[in-house]
Amino acid sequence: MEEANGASVRWHQLRLYVDNHLHDRYLAPPLTVVVAALLTLWVPVGQALLWAGVELVVIAVYVSVYLRFRRAPAEDAGRWARRIALAHGAHMAMWSSIVVWAYQPGDLSSLMFVMLVHVGLISLTVVMSNPHRRLLLSDLVAPAVALVGPPLLDGSLFSVGLTALGLLYIALMLLVGLKIHASTLEALVLRQRNDQLISELERQVKRDALTGLANRRHFIETGEEELQRATRYRHPLALLMVDIDHFKPVNDTYGHLAGDEVLKAVAAVCAESVRGNDCLARLGGEEFAILMPETGLDEAGAAAERLRVAVERLRCELHEGLVTPTVSIGVAIIENTGESLSSLMRRGDRAMYAAKAQGRNQVVIAPALAA
Ligand SMILES: Nc1nc2c(ncn2[C@@H]2O[C@H](COP(=O)(O)OP(=O)(O)OP(=O)(O)O)[C@@H](O)[C@H]2O)c(=O)[nH]1
């Protein structure tokens, strides 16, 4: 499952792991101080201070690695996993060292202390590291190795028994951790599929299936936003209503599929002739619209004429025969009148029908609306 869903899931696993451990920023330093103070019961003060000093540096290092990871672009999860494993491994090794080093054979209080540290290490590892299987394993290595320390020093049946129980405990925790890991991974994969589906649906809702252009719904949404912006900042906004001439005979003569090819070819010419921030849409049938922000009358008229000529030059060499479409274009401009989008579109449409009435394959500019 991990392989199939690739880099993005691995990155999310790492991200979850790091997010879980970022609480350490606030918890680990005071805990280090408390444990160093307790350590002085069994080891010289200088050694306890040295341990606390090194551990505080290690905490600073791994927290800074985590914070840099959170700002990094989502790539190269493998390299970051290695860095994170190293940084966090050092932290785990420091705490595991207590288990071996602070244990005084025969001293029940030190045994309880090291066991407490142990239980804390293992349970925190299982709870926090499960999003990432390899890091879960590497985090468990340090406490597992430390477990064999006390009985080596002591050798009593009691300590060996405790160690055996501890190892069993680690094995159970590992099983639980891997189970949690599997469900976390499944949730991540599902979330990723969900995100993909949602963005695909969002794309489909906004697109016209035949031409790939924006559809009417998306055009109206964008149009309302552009209109608000143009009105607020008193900037010009131009609208071109574009309709293919005599399109019905194309369908009737060559068939609907051939008509679709012509629609796609005209859409492609329109797409080539608009600027990046223009909004081009197929409103339906053989009608297109282009919204041009920051565009005045002269500029819009010139753009419409360029588009008309570009379509006129188009030669659709279809299987069924040659089609040379033309378009009629109506141009309407909004200038500080508080006009609505539907009114602007109506004026654009009227100008486009005027172009049809005047013989087609031409551009007509809508008269300005009185302020
Ligand atoms: N192939 C195809 N045809 C479509 C599609 N949508 C609408 N049409 C056809 O487009 C044609 C539009 O015809 P009319 O509205 O009469 O306009 P026209 O023939 O282009 O004539 P004028 O606009 O007056 O120049 C109709 O035959 C519709 O069936 C489509 O998605 N694919």
PDB file of C-alpha atoms and ligand atoms in Angstrom, residues 243-249 251 256 259-260 263 282 285-286 356 360, ligand 1:
ATOM      1  CA  ASP A 243     -20.623  32.890 -31.596  1.00  0.00           C
ATOM      2  CA  ILE A 244     -19.742  30.553 -34.465  1.00  0.00           C
ATOM      3  CA  ASP A 245     -21.561  31.466 -37.688  1.00  0.00           C
ATOM      4  CA  HIS A 246     -23.815  29.010 -39.472  1.00  0.00           C
ATOM      5  CA  PHE A 247     -22.854  26.206 -37.173  1.00  0.00           C
ATOM      6  CA  LYS A 248     -26.083  24.268 -37.616  1.00  0.00           C
ATOM      7  CA  PRO A 249     -25.288  23.454 -41.281  1.00  0.00           C
ATOM      8  CA  ASN A 251     -23.757  19.576 -37.912  1.00  0.00           C
ATOM      9  CA  HIS A 256     -22.521  16.025 -34.747  1.00  0.00           C
ATOM     10  CA  GLY A 259     -19.391  19.684 -35.322  1.00  0.00           C
ATOM     11  CA  ASP A 260     -17.679  18.817 -32.034  1.00  0.00           C
ATOM     12  CA  LEU A 263     -16.074  23.533 -31.660  1.00  0.00           C
ATOM     13  CA  ARG A 282     -17.855  28.090 -23.452  1.00  0.00           C
ATOM     14  CA  GLY A 285     -23.726  25.395 -27.793  1.00  0.00           C
ATOM     15  CA  GLU A 286     -21.484  27.324 -30.151  1.00  0.00           C
ATOM     16  CA  LYS A 356     -24.837  38.407 -37.198  1.00  0.00           C
ATOM     17  CA  ARG A 360     -21.647  37.665 -39.759  1.00  0.00           C
TER      18      ARG A 360
HETATM   19  N1  LIG B   1     -21.683  19.357 -32.567  1.00  0.00           N
HETATM   20  C1  LIG B   1     -22.253  20.079 -31.609  1.00  0.00           C
HETATM   21  N2  LIG B   1     -23.243  20.902 -31.910  1.00  0.00           N
HETATM   22  C2  LIG B   1     -23.824  21.642 -30.971  1.00  0.00           C
HETATM   23  C3  LIG B   1     -23.406  21.549 -29.637  1.00  0.00           C
HETATM   24  N3  LIG B   1     -24.154  22.394 -28.892  1.00  0.00           N
HETATM   25  C4  LIG B   1     -25.021  22.993 -29.761  1.00  0.00           C
HETATM   26  N4  LIG B   1     -24.811  22.550 -31.005  1.00  0.00           N
HETATM   27  C5  LIG B   1     -25.509  22.897 -32.243  1.00  0.00           C
HETATM   28  O1  LIG B   1     -25.184  24.228 -32.611  1.00  0.00           O
HETATM   29  C6  LIG B   1     -26.176  24.644 -33.539  1.00  0.00           C
HETATM   30  C7  LIG B   1     -26.479  26.086 -33.297  1.00  0.00           C
HETATM   31  O2  LIG B   1     -27.329  26.500 -34.326  1.00  0.00           O
HETATM   32  P1  LIG B   1     -28.041  27.894 -34.405  1.00  0.00           P
HETATM   33  O3  LIG B   1     -28.291  28.409 -32.997  1.00  0.00           O
HETATM   34  O4  LIG B   1     -29.202  27.761 -35.303  1.00  0.00           O
HETATM   35  O5  LIG B   1     -26.966  28.864 -34.982  1.00  0.00           O
HETATM   36  P2  LIG B   1     -26.074  28.819 -36.309  1.00  0.00           P
HETATM   37  O6  LIG B   1     -26.443  27.708 -37.204  1.00  0.00           O
HETATM   38  O7  LIG B   1     -24.652  28.845 -35.870  1.00  0.00           O
HETATM   39  O8  LIG B   1     -26.444  30.155 -36.964  1.00  0.00           O
HETATM   40  P3  LIG B   1     -26.025  31.616 -36.535  1.00  0.00           P
HETATM   41  O9  LIG B   1     -25.637  31.566 -35.086  1.00  0.00           O
HETATM   42  O10 LIG B   1     -27.255  32.428 -36.732  1.00  0.00           O
HETATM   43  O11 LIG B   1     -24.887  31.980 -37.406  1.00  0.00           O
HETATM   44  C8  LIG B   1     -27.364  23.710 -33.342  1.00  0.00           C
HETATM   45  O12 LIG B   1     -27.468  22.875 -34.478  1.00  0.00           O
HETATM   46  C9  LIG B   1     -26.998  22.882 -32.135  1.00  0.00           C
HETATM   47  O13 LIG B   1     -27.485  21.551 -32.221  1.00  0.00           O
HETATM   48  C10 LIG B   1     -22.367  20.636 -29.326  1.00  0.00           C
HETATM   49  O14 LIG B   1     -21.918  20.479 -28.186  1.00  0.00           O
HETATM   50  N5  LIG B   1     -21.799  19.920 -30.326  1.00  0.00           N
END
